[in-house]
PDB file of C-alpha atoms in Angstrom:
ATOM      1  CA  MET A 503       0.010  -0.018  -0.002  1.00  0.00           C
ATOM      2  CA  ALA A 504       1.212   3.497  -0.793  1.00  0.00           C
ATOM      3  CA  VAL A 505      -0.146   7.014  -0.431  1.00  0.00           C
ATOM      4  CA  GLN A 506       0.467   9.551  -3.209  1.00  0.00           C
ATOM      5  CA  PRO A 507      -0.267  13.204  -2.411  1.00  0.00           C
ATOM      6  CA  ILE A 508      -1.681  15.062  -5.399  1.00  0.00           C
ATOM      7  CA  ILE A 509      -1.459  18.842  -5.694  1.00  0.00           C
ATOM      8  CA  VAL A 510      -4.179  20.675  -7.662  1.00  0.00           C
ATOM      9  CA  THR A 511      -2.539  23.630  -9.465  1.00  0.00           C
ATOM     10  CA  PRO A 512      -3.615  26.136 -12.076  1.00  0.00           C
ATOM     11  CA  ASP A 513      -0.130  26.065 -13.582  1.00  0.00           C
ATOM     12  CA  LEU A 514       1.301  22.559 -14.056  1.00  0.00           C
ATOM     13  CA  ASP A 515       4.592  23.697 -15.532  1.00  0.00           C
ATOM     14  CA  ARG A 516       5.279  26.198 -12.717  1.00  0.00           C
ATOM     15  CA  ALA A 517       4.519  23.614 -10.038  1.00  0.00           C
ATOM     16  CA  GLN A 518       6.690  20.975 -11.741  1.00  0.00           C
ATOM     17  CA  ALA A 519       9.573  23.467 -12.128  1.00  0.00           C
ATOM     18  CA  PHE A 520       9.411  24.353  -8.412  1.00  0.00           C
ATOM     19  CA  TYR A 521       9.572  20.737  -7.214  1.00  0.00           C
ATOM     20  CA  SER A 522      12.265  19.884  -9.767  1.00  0.00           C
ATOM     21  CA  GLN A 523      14.470  22.867  -8.966  1.00  0.00           C
ATOM     22  CA  VAL A 524      14.101  22.636  -5.182  1.00  0.00           C
ATOM     23  CA  LEU A 525      13.891  18.884  -4.625  1.00  0.00           C
ATOM     24  CA  GLY A 526      15.262  17.305  -7.812  1.00  0.00           C
ATOM     25  CA  ALA A 527      11.830  15.862  -8.715  1.00  0.00           C
ATOM     26  CA  ALA A 528      11.814  13.870 -11.933  1.00  0.00           C
ATOM     27  CA  GLU A 529       8.752  13.284 -14.091  1.00  0.00           C
ATOM     28  CA  VAL A 530       7.875   9.584 -14.282  1.00  0.00           C
ATOM     29  CA  LEU A 531       4.386   9.738 -15.775  1.00  0.00           C
ATOM     30  CA  ARG A 532       2.200  12.170 -17.723  1.00  0.00           C
ATOM     31  CA  TYR A 533      -1.367  11.783 -18.882  1.00  0.00           C
ATOM     32  CA  PRO A 534      -2.187  11.818 -21.624  1.00  0.00           C
ATOM     33  CA  ALA A 535       1.133  10.930 -23.183  1.00  0.00           C
ATOM     34  CA  GLU A 536       0.280  13.065 -26.282  1.00  0.00           C
ATOM     35  CA  GLY A 537      -1.401  16.437 -26.364  1.00  0.00           C
ATOM     36  CA  PRO A 538      -2.249  18.792 -23.493  1.00  0.00           C
ATOM     37  CA  VAL A 539      -1.216  17.170 -20.173  1.00  0.00           C
ATOM     38  CA  PHE A 540      -3.493  17.403 -17.152  1.00  0.00           C
ATOM     39  CA  PHE A 541      -1.730  14.994 -14.740  1.00  0.00           C
ATOM     40  CA  LYS A 542       1.892  14.233 -13.905  1.00  0.00           C
ATOM     41  CA  THR A 543       3.631  12.049 -11.407  1.00  0.00           C
ATOM     42  CA  LEU A 544       6.976  13.253 -10.067  1.00  0.00           C
ATOM     43  CA  LYS A 545       9.519  11.058  -8.270  1.00  0.00           C
ATOM     44  CA  ILE A 546      11.141  12.665  -5.270  1.00  0.00           C
ATOM     45  CA  GLY A 547      13.545  10.348  -3.498  1.00  0.00           C
ATOM     46  CA  ASP A 548      11.599   7.159  -2.668  1.00  0.00           C
ATOM     47  CA  GLY A 549       8.183   8.845  -2.939  1.00  0.00           C
ATOM     48  CA  GLU A 550       5.881  10.185  -5.621  1.00  0.00           C
ATOM     49  CA  LEU A 551       3.959  13.426  -5.903  1.00  0.00           C
ATOM     50  CA  GLY A 552       1.103  13.923  -8.291  1.00  0.00           C
ATOM     51  CA  LEU A 553       0.280  17.239  -9.986  1.00  0.00           C
ATOM     52  CA  VAL A 554      -3.103  17.846 -11.641  1.00  0.00           C
ATOM     53  CA  VAL A 555      -3.983  20.983 -13.558  1.00  0.00           C
ATOM     54  CA  GLN A 556      -7.309  22.541 -12.622  1.00  0.00           C
ATOM     55  CA  GLU A 557      -8.546  26.060 -12.108  1.00  0.00           C
ATOM     56  CA  THR A 558      -8.387  26.620  -8.385  1.00  0.00           C
ATOM     57  CA  ASP A 559      -8.412  29.533  -5.985  1.00  0.00           C
ATOM     58  CA  VAL A 560      -4.855  29.506  -4.658  1.00  0.00           C
ATOM     59  CA  SER A 561      -5.764  32.286  -2.170  1.00  0.00           C
ATOM     60  CA  LEU A 562      -7.743  29.791  -0.075  1.00  0.00           C
ATOM     61  CA  PRO A 563      -5.875  28.245   2.881  1.00  0.00           C
ATOM     62  CA  ALA A 564      -4.341  24.864   2.321  1.00  0.00           C
ATOM     63  CA  ARG A 565      -5.626  21.976   4.383  1.00  0.00           C
ATOM     64  CA  ILE A 566      -2.569  19.734   4.180  1.00  0.00           C
ATOM     65  CA  VAL A 567       1.203  20.187   4.578  1.00  0.00           C
ATOM     66  CA  LEU A 568       3.767  18.266   2.564  1.00  0.00           C
ATOM     67  CA  SER A 569       6.701  17.207   4.718  1.00  0.00           C
ATOM     68  CA  ILE A 570       9.725  16.291   2.652  1.00  0.00           C
ATOM     69  CA  ASP A 571      12.946  14.910   4.138  1.00  0.00           C
ATOM     70  CA  VAL A 572      16.059  16.370   2.513  1.00  0.00           C
ATOM     71  CA  GLU A 573      19.756  15.798   3.129  1.00  0.00           C
ATOM     72  CA  ASP A 574      20.579  19.418   4.045  1.00  0.00           C
ATOM     73  CA  VAL A 575      17.743  21.839   4.824  1.00  0.00           C
ATOM     74  CA  ASP A 576      20.087  24.847   4.874  1.00  0.00           C
ATOM     75  CA  ALA A 577      21.413  24.010   1.399  1.00  0.00           C
ATOM     76  CA  VAL A 578      17.901  23.561  -0.070  1.00  0.00           C
ATOM     77  CA  LEU A 579      16.336  26.677   1.517  1.00  0.00           C
ATOM     78  CA  PRO A 580      17.916  29.213  -0.825  1.00  0.00           C
ATOM     79  CA  LEU A 581      16.489  27.322  -3.842  1.00  0.00           C
ATOM     80  CA  VAL A 582      12.887  27.928  -2.762  1.00  0.00           C
ATOM     81  CA  GLU A 583      12.545  31.621  -3.642  1.00  0.00           C
ATOM     82  CA  ALA A 584      14.661  31.178  -6.804  1.00  0.00           C
ATOM     83  CA  ALA A 585      12.090  28.600  -7.942  1.00  0.00           C
ATOM     84  CA  GLY A 586       9.084  30.828  -7.241  1.00  0.00           C
ATOM     85  CA  GLY A 587       8.272  29.706  -3.691  1.00  0.00           C
ATOM     86  CA  ARG A 588       8.316  31.628  -0.428  1.00  0.00           C
ATOM     87  CA  VAL A 589      10.325  31.003   2.749  1.00  0.00           C
ATOM     88  CA  ARG A 590       8.502  31.612   6.051  1.00  0.00           C
ATOM     89  CA  GLY A 591      11.685  31.933   8.097  1.00  0.00           C
ATOM     90  CA  PRO A 592      14.965  30.258   8.906  1.00  0.00           C
ATOM     91  CA  ALA A 593      15.395  26.595   9.590  1.00  0.00           C
ATOM     92  CA  ASN A 594      15.131  25.554  13.261  1.00  0.00           C
ATOM     93  CA  ASP A 595      16.308  22.538  15.227  1.00  0.00           C
ATOM     94  CA  MET A 596      13.322  20.776  16.832  1.00  0.00           C
ATOM     95  CA  PRO A 597      13.420  18.838  20.068  1.00  0.00           C
ATOM     96  CA  TRP A 598      12.326  15.616  18.308  1.00  0.00           C
ATOM     97  CA  GLY A 599      15.566  15.477  16.311  1.00  0.00           C
ATOM     98  CA  GLN A 600      14.781  17.281  13.077  1.00  0.00           C
ATOM     99  CA  ARG A 601      15.879  20.529  11.499  1.00  0.00           C
ATOM    100  CA  VAL A 602      12.796  22.069   9.870  1.00  0.00           C
ATOM    101  CA  ALA A 603      12.178  24.925   7.483  1.00  0.00           C
ATOM    102  CA  HIS A 604       8.633  26.043   6.632  1.00  0.00           C
ATOM    103  CA  VAL A 605       8.158  27.175   3.017  1.00  0.00           C
ATOM    104  CA  PHE A 606       5.359  27.597   0.453  1.00  0.00           C
ATOM    105  CA  ASP A 607       5.365  26.401  -3.138  1.00  0.00           C
ATOM    106  CA  PRO A 608       4.367  28.881  -5.893  1.00  0.00           C
ATOM    107  CA  ASP A 609       0.648  28.111  -5.337  1.00  0.00           C
ATOM    108  CA  GLY A 610       0.901  28.808  -1.615  1.00  0.00           C
ATOM    109  CA  ASN A 611       0.869  25.160  -0.509  1.00  0.00           C
ATOM    110  CA  PRO A 612       2.789  24.682   2.769  1.00  0.00           C
ATOM    111  CA  VAL A 613       5.836  22.451   2.569  1.00  0.00           C
ATOM    112  CA  ASN A 614       8.030  21.460   5.485  1.00  0.00           C
ATOM    113  CA  LEU A 615      11.644  20.727   4.545  1.00  0.00           C
ATOM    114  CA  THR A 616      12.992  18.368   7.212  1.00  0.00           C
ATOM    115  CA  GLN A 617      16.396  16.914   7.972  1.00  0.00           C
ATOM    116  CA  LYS A 618      17.328  14.377  10.638  1.00  0.00           C
ATOM    117  CA  ILE A 619      19.866  15.738  13.097  1.00  0.00           C
TER     118      ILE A 619
END
């Protein structure tokens, strides 16, 4: 059994570029294979993230947070704004043994970048 989060976005290319530039996401599936694409699966590490294009009000608050484990939070953090995202603040060491930075993707979806310390 596996769970695949799927992000609804009005701009598929922008969302894919963000996750590729910040996290090294690689496209593994697109549908349809020919013509205008409305769904993609991206591989990030051992997991997969779906992107589906649909008109959506990105000003509404998100109801989920993606938490993505990276090797070095401090090295990844500067890539966020360069890729069209927004950084909420610096990374912090948490008492449960993670270094965490809170960021937003270009559509305003919250993403936690985490690193085991």
